[in-house]
Short mmCIF file of C-alpha atoms and ligand atoms in Angstrom, two decimals:
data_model
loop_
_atom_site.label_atom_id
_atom_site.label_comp_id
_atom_site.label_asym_id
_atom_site.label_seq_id
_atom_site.Cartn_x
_atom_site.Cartn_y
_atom_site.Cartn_z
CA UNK A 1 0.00 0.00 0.00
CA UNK A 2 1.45 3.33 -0.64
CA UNK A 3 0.70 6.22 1.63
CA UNK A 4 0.03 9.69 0.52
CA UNK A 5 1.62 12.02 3.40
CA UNK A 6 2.45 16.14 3.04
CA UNK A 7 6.08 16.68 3.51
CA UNK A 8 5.49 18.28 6.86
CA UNK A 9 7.92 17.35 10.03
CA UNK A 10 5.59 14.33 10.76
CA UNK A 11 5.81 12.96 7.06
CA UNK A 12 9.28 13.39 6.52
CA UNK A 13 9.25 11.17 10.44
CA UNK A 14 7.94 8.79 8.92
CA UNK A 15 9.67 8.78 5.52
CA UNK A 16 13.01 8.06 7.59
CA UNK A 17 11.58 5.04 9.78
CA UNK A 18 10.44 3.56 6.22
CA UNK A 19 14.05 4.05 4.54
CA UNK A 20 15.58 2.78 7.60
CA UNK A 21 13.36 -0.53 7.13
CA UNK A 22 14.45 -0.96 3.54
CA UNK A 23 11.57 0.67 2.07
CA UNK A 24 10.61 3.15 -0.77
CA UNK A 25 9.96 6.55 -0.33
CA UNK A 26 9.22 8.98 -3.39
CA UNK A 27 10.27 12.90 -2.31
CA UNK A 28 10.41 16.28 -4.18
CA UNK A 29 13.47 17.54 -4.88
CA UNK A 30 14.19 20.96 -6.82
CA UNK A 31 14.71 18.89 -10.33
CA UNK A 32 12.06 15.91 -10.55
CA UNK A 33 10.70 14.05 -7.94
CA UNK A 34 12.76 11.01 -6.62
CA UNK A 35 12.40 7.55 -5.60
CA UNK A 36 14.53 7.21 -2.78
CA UNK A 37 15.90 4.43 -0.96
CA UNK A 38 18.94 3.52 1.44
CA UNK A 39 21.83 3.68 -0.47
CA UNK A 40 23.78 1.32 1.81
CA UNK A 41 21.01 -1.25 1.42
CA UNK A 42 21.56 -3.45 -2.07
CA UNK A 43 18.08 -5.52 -1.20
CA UNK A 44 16.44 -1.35 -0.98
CA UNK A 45 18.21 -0.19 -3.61
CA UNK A 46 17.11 -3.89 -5.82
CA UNK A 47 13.20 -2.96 -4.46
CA UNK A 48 14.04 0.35 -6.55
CA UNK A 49 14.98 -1.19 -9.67
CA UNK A 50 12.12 -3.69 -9.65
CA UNK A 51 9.39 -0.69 -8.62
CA UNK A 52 10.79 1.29 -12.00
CA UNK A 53 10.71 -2.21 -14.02
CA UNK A 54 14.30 -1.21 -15.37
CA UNK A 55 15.46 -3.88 -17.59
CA UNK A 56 18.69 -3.30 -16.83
CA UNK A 57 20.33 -1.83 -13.65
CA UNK A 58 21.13 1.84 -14.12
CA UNK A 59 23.55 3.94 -11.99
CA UNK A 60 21.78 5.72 -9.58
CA UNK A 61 22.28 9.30 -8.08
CA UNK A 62 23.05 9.03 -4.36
CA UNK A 63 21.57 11.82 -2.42
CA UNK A 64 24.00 13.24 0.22
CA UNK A 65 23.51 16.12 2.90
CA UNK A 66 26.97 17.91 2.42
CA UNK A 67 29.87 18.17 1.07
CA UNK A 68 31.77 16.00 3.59
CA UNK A 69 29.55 13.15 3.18
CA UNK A 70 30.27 13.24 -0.49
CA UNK A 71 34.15 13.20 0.20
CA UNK A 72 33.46 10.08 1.75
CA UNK A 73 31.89 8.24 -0.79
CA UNK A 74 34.32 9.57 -3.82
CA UNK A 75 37.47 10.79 -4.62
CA UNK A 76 36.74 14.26 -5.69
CA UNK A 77 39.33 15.73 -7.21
CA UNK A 78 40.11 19.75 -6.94
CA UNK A 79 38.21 20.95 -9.42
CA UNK A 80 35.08 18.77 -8.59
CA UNK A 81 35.05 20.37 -5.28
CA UNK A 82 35.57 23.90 -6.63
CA UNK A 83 32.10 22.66 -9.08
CA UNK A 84 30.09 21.61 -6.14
CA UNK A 85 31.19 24.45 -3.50
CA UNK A 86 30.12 26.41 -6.64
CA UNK A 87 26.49 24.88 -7.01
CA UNK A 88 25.78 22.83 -4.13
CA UNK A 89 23.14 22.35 -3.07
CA UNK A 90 21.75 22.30 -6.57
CA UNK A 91 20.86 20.45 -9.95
CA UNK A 92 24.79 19.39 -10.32
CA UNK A 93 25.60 15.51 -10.50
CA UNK A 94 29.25 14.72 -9.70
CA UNK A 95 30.65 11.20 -10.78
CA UNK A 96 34.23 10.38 -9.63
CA UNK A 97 35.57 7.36 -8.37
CA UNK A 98 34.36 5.69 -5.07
CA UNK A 99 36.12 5.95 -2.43
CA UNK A 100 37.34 2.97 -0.62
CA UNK A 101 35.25 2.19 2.24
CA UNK A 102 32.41 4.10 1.21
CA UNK A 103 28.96 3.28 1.74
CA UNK A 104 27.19 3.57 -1.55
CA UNK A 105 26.23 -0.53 -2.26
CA UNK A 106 27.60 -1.71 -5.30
CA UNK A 107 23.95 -2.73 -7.03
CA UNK A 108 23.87 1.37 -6.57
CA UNK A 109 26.76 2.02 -8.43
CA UNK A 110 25.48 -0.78 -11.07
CA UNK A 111 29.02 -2.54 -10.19
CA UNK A 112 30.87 0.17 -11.46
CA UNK A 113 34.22 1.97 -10.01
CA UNK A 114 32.99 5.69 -9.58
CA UNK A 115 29.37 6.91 -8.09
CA UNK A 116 27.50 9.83 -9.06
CA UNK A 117 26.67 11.97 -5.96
CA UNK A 118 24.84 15.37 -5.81
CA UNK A 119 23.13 17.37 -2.68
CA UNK A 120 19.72 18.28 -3.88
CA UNK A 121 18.44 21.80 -3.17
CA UNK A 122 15.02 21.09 -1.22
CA UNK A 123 14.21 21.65 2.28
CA UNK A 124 11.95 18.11 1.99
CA UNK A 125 15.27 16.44 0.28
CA UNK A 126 18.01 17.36 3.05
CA UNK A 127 15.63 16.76 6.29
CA UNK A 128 15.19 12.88 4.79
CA UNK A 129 18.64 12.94 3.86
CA UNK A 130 19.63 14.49 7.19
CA UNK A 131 17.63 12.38 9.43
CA UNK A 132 18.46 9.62 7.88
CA UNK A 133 22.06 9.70 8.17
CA UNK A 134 23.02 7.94 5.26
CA UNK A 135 23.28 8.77 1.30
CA UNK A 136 19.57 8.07 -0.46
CA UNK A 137 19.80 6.75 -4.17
CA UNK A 138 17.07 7.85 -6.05
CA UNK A 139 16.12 8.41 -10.07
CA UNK A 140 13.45 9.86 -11.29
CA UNK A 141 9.97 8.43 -9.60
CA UNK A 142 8.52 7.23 -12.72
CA UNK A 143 8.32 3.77 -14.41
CA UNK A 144 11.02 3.16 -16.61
CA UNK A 145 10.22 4.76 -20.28
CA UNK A 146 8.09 7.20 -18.47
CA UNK A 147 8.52 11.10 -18.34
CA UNK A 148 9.88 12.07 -14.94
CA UNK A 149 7.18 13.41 -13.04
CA UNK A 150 7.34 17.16 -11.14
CA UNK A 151 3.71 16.00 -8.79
CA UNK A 152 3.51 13.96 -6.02
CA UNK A 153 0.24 13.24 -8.64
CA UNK A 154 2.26 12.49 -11.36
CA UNK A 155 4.48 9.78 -9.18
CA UNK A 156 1.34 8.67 -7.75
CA UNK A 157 -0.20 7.62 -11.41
CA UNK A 158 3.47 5.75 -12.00
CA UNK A 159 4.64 3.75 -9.17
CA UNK A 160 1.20 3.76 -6.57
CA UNK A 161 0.91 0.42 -5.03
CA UNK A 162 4.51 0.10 -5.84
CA UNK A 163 6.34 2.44 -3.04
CA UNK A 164 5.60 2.65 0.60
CA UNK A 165 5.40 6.34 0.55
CA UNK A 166 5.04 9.69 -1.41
CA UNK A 167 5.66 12.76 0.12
CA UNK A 168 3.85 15.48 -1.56
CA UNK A 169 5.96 18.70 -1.12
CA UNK A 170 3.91 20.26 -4.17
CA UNK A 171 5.34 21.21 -7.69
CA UNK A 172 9.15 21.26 -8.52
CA UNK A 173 10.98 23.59 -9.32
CA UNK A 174 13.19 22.79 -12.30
CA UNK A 175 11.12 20.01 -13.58
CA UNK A 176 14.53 19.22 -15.48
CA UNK A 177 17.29 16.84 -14.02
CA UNK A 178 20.58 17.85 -12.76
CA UNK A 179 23.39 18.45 -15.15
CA UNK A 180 25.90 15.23 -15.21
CA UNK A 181 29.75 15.97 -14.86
CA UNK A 182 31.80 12.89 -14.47
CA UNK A 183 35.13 13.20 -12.76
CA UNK A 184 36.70 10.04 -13.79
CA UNK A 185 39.37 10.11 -16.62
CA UNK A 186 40.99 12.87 -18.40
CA UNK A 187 38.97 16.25 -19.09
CA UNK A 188 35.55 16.60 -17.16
CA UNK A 189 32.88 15.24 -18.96
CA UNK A 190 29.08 16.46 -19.89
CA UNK A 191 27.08 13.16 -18.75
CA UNK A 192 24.04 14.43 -19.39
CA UNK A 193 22.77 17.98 -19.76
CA UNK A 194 20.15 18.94 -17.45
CA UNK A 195 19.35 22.08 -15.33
CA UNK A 196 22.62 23.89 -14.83
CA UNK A 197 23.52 25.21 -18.56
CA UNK A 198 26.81 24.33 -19.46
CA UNK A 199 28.09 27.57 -19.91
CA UNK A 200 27.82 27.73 -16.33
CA UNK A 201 29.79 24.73 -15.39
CA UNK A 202 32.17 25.53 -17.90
CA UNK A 203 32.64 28.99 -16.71
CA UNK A 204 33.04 27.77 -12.94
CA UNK A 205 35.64 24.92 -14.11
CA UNK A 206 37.40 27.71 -16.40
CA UNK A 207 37.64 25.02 -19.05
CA UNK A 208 35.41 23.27 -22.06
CA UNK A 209 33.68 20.05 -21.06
CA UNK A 210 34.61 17.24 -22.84
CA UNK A 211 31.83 14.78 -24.65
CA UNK A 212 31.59 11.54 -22.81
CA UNK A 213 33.88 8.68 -23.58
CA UNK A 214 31.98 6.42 -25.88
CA UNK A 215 28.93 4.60 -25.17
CA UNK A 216 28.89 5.42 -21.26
CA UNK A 217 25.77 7.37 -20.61
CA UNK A 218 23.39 5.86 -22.51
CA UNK A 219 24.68 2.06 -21.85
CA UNK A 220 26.64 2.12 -18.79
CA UNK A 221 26.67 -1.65 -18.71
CA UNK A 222 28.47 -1.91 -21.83
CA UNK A 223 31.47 -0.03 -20.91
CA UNK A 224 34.87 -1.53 -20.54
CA UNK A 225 35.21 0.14 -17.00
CA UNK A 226 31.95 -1.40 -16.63
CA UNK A 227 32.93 -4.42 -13.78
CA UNK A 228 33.14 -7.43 -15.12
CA UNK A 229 34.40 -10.63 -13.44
CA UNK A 230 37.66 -12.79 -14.75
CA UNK A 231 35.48 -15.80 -13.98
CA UNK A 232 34.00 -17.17 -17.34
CA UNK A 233 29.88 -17.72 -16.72
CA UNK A 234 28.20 -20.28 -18.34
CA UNK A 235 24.19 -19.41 -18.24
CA UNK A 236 21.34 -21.54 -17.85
CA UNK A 237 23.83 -24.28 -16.19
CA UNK A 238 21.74 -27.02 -14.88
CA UNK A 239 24.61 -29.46 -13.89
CA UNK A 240 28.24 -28.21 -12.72
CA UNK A 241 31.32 -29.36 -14.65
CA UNK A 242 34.08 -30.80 -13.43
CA UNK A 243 36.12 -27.55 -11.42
CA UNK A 244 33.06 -25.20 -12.23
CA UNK A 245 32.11 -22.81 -9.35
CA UNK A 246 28.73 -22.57 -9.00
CA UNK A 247 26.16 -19.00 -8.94
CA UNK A 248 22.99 -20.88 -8.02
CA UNK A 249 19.85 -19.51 -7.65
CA UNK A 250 17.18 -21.18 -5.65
CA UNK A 251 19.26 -23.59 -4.36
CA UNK A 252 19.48 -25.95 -8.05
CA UNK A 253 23.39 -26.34 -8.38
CA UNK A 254 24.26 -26.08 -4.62
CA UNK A 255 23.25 -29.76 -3.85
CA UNK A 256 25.26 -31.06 -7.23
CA UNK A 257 28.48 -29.38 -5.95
CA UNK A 258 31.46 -31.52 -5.04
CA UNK A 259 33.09 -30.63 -1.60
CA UNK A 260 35.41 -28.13 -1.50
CA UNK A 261 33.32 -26.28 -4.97
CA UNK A 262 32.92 -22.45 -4.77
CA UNK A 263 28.79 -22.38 -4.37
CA UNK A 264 27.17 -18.53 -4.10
CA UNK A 265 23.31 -19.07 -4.03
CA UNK A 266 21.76 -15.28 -4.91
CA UNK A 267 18.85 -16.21 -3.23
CA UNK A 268 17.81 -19.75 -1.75
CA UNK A 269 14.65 -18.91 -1.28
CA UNK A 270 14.27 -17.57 -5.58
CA UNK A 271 13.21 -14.71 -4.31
CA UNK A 272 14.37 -12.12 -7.01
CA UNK A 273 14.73 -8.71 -5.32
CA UNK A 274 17.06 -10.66 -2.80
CA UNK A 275 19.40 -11.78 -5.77
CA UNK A 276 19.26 -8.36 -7.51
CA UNK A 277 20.66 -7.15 -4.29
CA UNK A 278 23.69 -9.99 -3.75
CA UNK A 279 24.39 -10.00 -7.84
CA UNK A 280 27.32 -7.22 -7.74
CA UNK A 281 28.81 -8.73 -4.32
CA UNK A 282 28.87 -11.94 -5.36
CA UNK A 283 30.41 -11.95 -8.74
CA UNK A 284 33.59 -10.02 -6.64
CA UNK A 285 33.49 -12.23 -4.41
CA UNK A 286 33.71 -15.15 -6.67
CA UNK A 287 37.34 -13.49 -8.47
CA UNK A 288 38.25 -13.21 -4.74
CA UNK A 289 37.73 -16.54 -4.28
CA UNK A 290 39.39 -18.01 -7.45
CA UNK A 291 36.95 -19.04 -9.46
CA UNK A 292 38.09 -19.60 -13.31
CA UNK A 293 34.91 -21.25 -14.55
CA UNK A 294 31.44 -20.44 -12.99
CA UNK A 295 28.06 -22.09 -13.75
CA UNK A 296 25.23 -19.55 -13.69
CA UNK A 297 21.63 -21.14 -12.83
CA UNK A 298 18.48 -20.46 -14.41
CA UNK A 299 17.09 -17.03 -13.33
CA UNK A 300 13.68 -16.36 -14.50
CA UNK A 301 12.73 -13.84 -16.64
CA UNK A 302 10.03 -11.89 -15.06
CA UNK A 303 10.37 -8.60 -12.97
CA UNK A 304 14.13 -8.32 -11.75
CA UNK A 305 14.97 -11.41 -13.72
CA UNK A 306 15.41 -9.29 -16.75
CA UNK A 307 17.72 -6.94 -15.39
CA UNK A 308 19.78 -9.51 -13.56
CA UNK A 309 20.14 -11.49 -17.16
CA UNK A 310 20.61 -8.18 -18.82
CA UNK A 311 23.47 -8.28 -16.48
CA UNK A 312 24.76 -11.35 -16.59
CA UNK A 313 24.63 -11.96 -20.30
CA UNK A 314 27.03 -8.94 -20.26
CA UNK A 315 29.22 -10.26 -18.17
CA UNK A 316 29.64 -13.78 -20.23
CA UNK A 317 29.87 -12.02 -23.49
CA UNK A 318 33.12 -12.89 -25.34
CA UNK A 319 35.24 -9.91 -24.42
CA UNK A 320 38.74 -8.94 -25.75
O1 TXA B 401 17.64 15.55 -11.03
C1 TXA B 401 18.04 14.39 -10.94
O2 TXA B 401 19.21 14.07 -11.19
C2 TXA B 401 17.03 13.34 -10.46
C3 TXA B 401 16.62 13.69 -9.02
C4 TXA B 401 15.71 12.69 -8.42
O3 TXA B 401 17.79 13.86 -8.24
N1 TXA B 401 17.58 12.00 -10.52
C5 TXA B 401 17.79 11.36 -11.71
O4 TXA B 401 18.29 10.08 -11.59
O5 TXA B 401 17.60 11.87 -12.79
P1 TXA B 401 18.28 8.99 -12.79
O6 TXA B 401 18.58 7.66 -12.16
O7 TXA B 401 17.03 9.08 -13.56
O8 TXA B 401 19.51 9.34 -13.64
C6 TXA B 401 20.81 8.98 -13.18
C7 TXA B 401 21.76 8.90 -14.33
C8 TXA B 401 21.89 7.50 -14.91
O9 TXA B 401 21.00 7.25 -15.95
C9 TXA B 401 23.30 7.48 -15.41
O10 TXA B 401 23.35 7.88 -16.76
C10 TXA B 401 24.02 8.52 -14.57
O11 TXA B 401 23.06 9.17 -13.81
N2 TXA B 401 24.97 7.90 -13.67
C11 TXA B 401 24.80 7.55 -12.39
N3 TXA B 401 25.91 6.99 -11.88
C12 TXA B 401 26.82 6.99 -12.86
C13 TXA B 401 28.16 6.55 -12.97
N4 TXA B 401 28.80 6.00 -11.94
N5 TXA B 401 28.78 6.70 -14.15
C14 TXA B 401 28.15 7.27 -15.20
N6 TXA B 401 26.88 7.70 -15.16
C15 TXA B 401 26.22 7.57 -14.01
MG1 MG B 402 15.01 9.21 -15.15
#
């Protein structure tokens, strides 16, 4: 069920005990409305994914009160702190590289090596943020193909029954989503244009934006930064080979394992938004544990199922 609350001190109350639970909460900000979860939390962060139907798992923005809480999450370089002291709080999107021991879960960061961080300029926005204490990830609160909506009534049409909460803080103010400057090799780079002009950033920097390397924004997944184990997967296994680790799912390869076999199960149970959430984790932890050869189980197509294929079909493509 999906309450309807006004972004008063007693909704945004509750907005933080449901984000601290795992849960969904959709909140104005002064670009689009977002659907926000704990950032920390892969299973929140997978209920995301699966509320949007995304067939494939997206980057998300995490939502951070300040600037310190963003230099622990990435390595911002000098002039990405010059850019953020310069518009922050505002429409800006930084991506660098994560920091080490950050908090940002990897099905966040769709497995890759930098995170995209801004501090949104809304008084509803920083109290959840705040209160909550940790970074919020949050895209736009529509279903995936959708137009990103600027009402709590245009989130509610989307994604009702689908979210534990909207908070209705009224109409946004941008109704255009931040400007995307990634941090991560060579020049800084124009993600995505958005609400901050260009000229702007460009001006601030003292420098020309550079496009963005190849293929990134618009298929993140298919990028050669993009993670990627050194296992080799072999999908829709329904026996193990001899020295094959296995990545079950639903527990179908785990009993045909020999003893001593490298056996991850992304969800015993097959409960979907539970492997979304272990998917990133475990194919790291399966390079840190050796693994040359790895048998991928059946997942099944429907909700997450897609995405999680999306990704793992990626991930056994032939690669150079
Ligand atoms: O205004 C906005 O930015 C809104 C509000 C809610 O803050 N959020 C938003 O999020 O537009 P979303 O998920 O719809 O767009 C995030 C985009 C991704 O599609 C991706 O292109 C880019 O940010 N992105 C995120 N992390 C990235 C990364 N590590 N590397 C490259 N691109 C990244
Ligand atoms: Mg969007």
């Amino acid at each position: 069920m999906t309450v309807l609350a006004r972004a008063d001190a007693e909704g945004i109350a509750r907005a933080v005990e449901i984000l601290r639970e795992g849960g969904l909460v959709a909140f104005p900000t002064e670009t689009v409305y977002g659907l926000g979860a704990d950032a920390t939390s892969g299973w929140a962060v997978a209920r995301i994914y699966d509320a949007k139907g995304r067939p494939s798992f997206n980057p998300l923005i995490a939502h951070v009160a300040d600037l310190a809480a963003a230099q622990r999450e990435a390595l911002l370089p000098e002039a990405a702190v010059r850019l953020a002291e310069a518009f922050w709080p505002g429409p800006l999107t930084i991506v660098a590289p994560a920091a080490p021991g950050g908090s940002v879960s990897e099905l966040a960061r769709a497995g890759l090596p930098s995170v995209a961080l801004r501090i949104p300029d809304h008084p509803v926005a920083l109290a959840l943020i705040a209160a909550l204490g940790r970074p919020v990830a949050a895209p736009s609160a529509n279903r995936s193909g959708h137009v990103s909506p600027v009402t709590a009534a245009h989130v509610a049409e989307d994604l009702s029954g689908r979210v534990d909460m909207i908070l209705d803080g009224g109409r946004t103010a941008a109704g255009l989503e931040s400007t995307i400057v990634s941090f991560c090799e060579g020049a800084p780079a124009l993600l995505r244009p958005g609400a901050i002009a260009r000229e702007k950033i460009e001006k601030a920097l003292g420098l020309k934006l550079a496009a963005p390397p190849r293929a990134e924004v618009l298929a993140p997944g298919m990028t050669a930064s993009h993670y990627a184990p050194n296992a080799r997967l072999r999908l829709e296994a329904h026996e193990l080979e001899e020295g094959e680790a296995a990545l079950d799912f639903g527990g179908r390869l785990t009993p045909l394992a020999s003893d001593g076999a490298v056996t991850l199960d992304l969800s015993p149970s097959g409960d979907l938004v539970e492997a979304a959430a272990n998917l990133f984790t475990f194919l790291r932890e399966l390079d840190a544990r050796g693994a040359l050869r790895v048998a991928v189980a059946h997942i099944p197509e429907r909700g997450l199922g897609e995405a999680i294929n999306d990704r793992l079909r990626r991930a056994a493509a032939p690669r150079l």
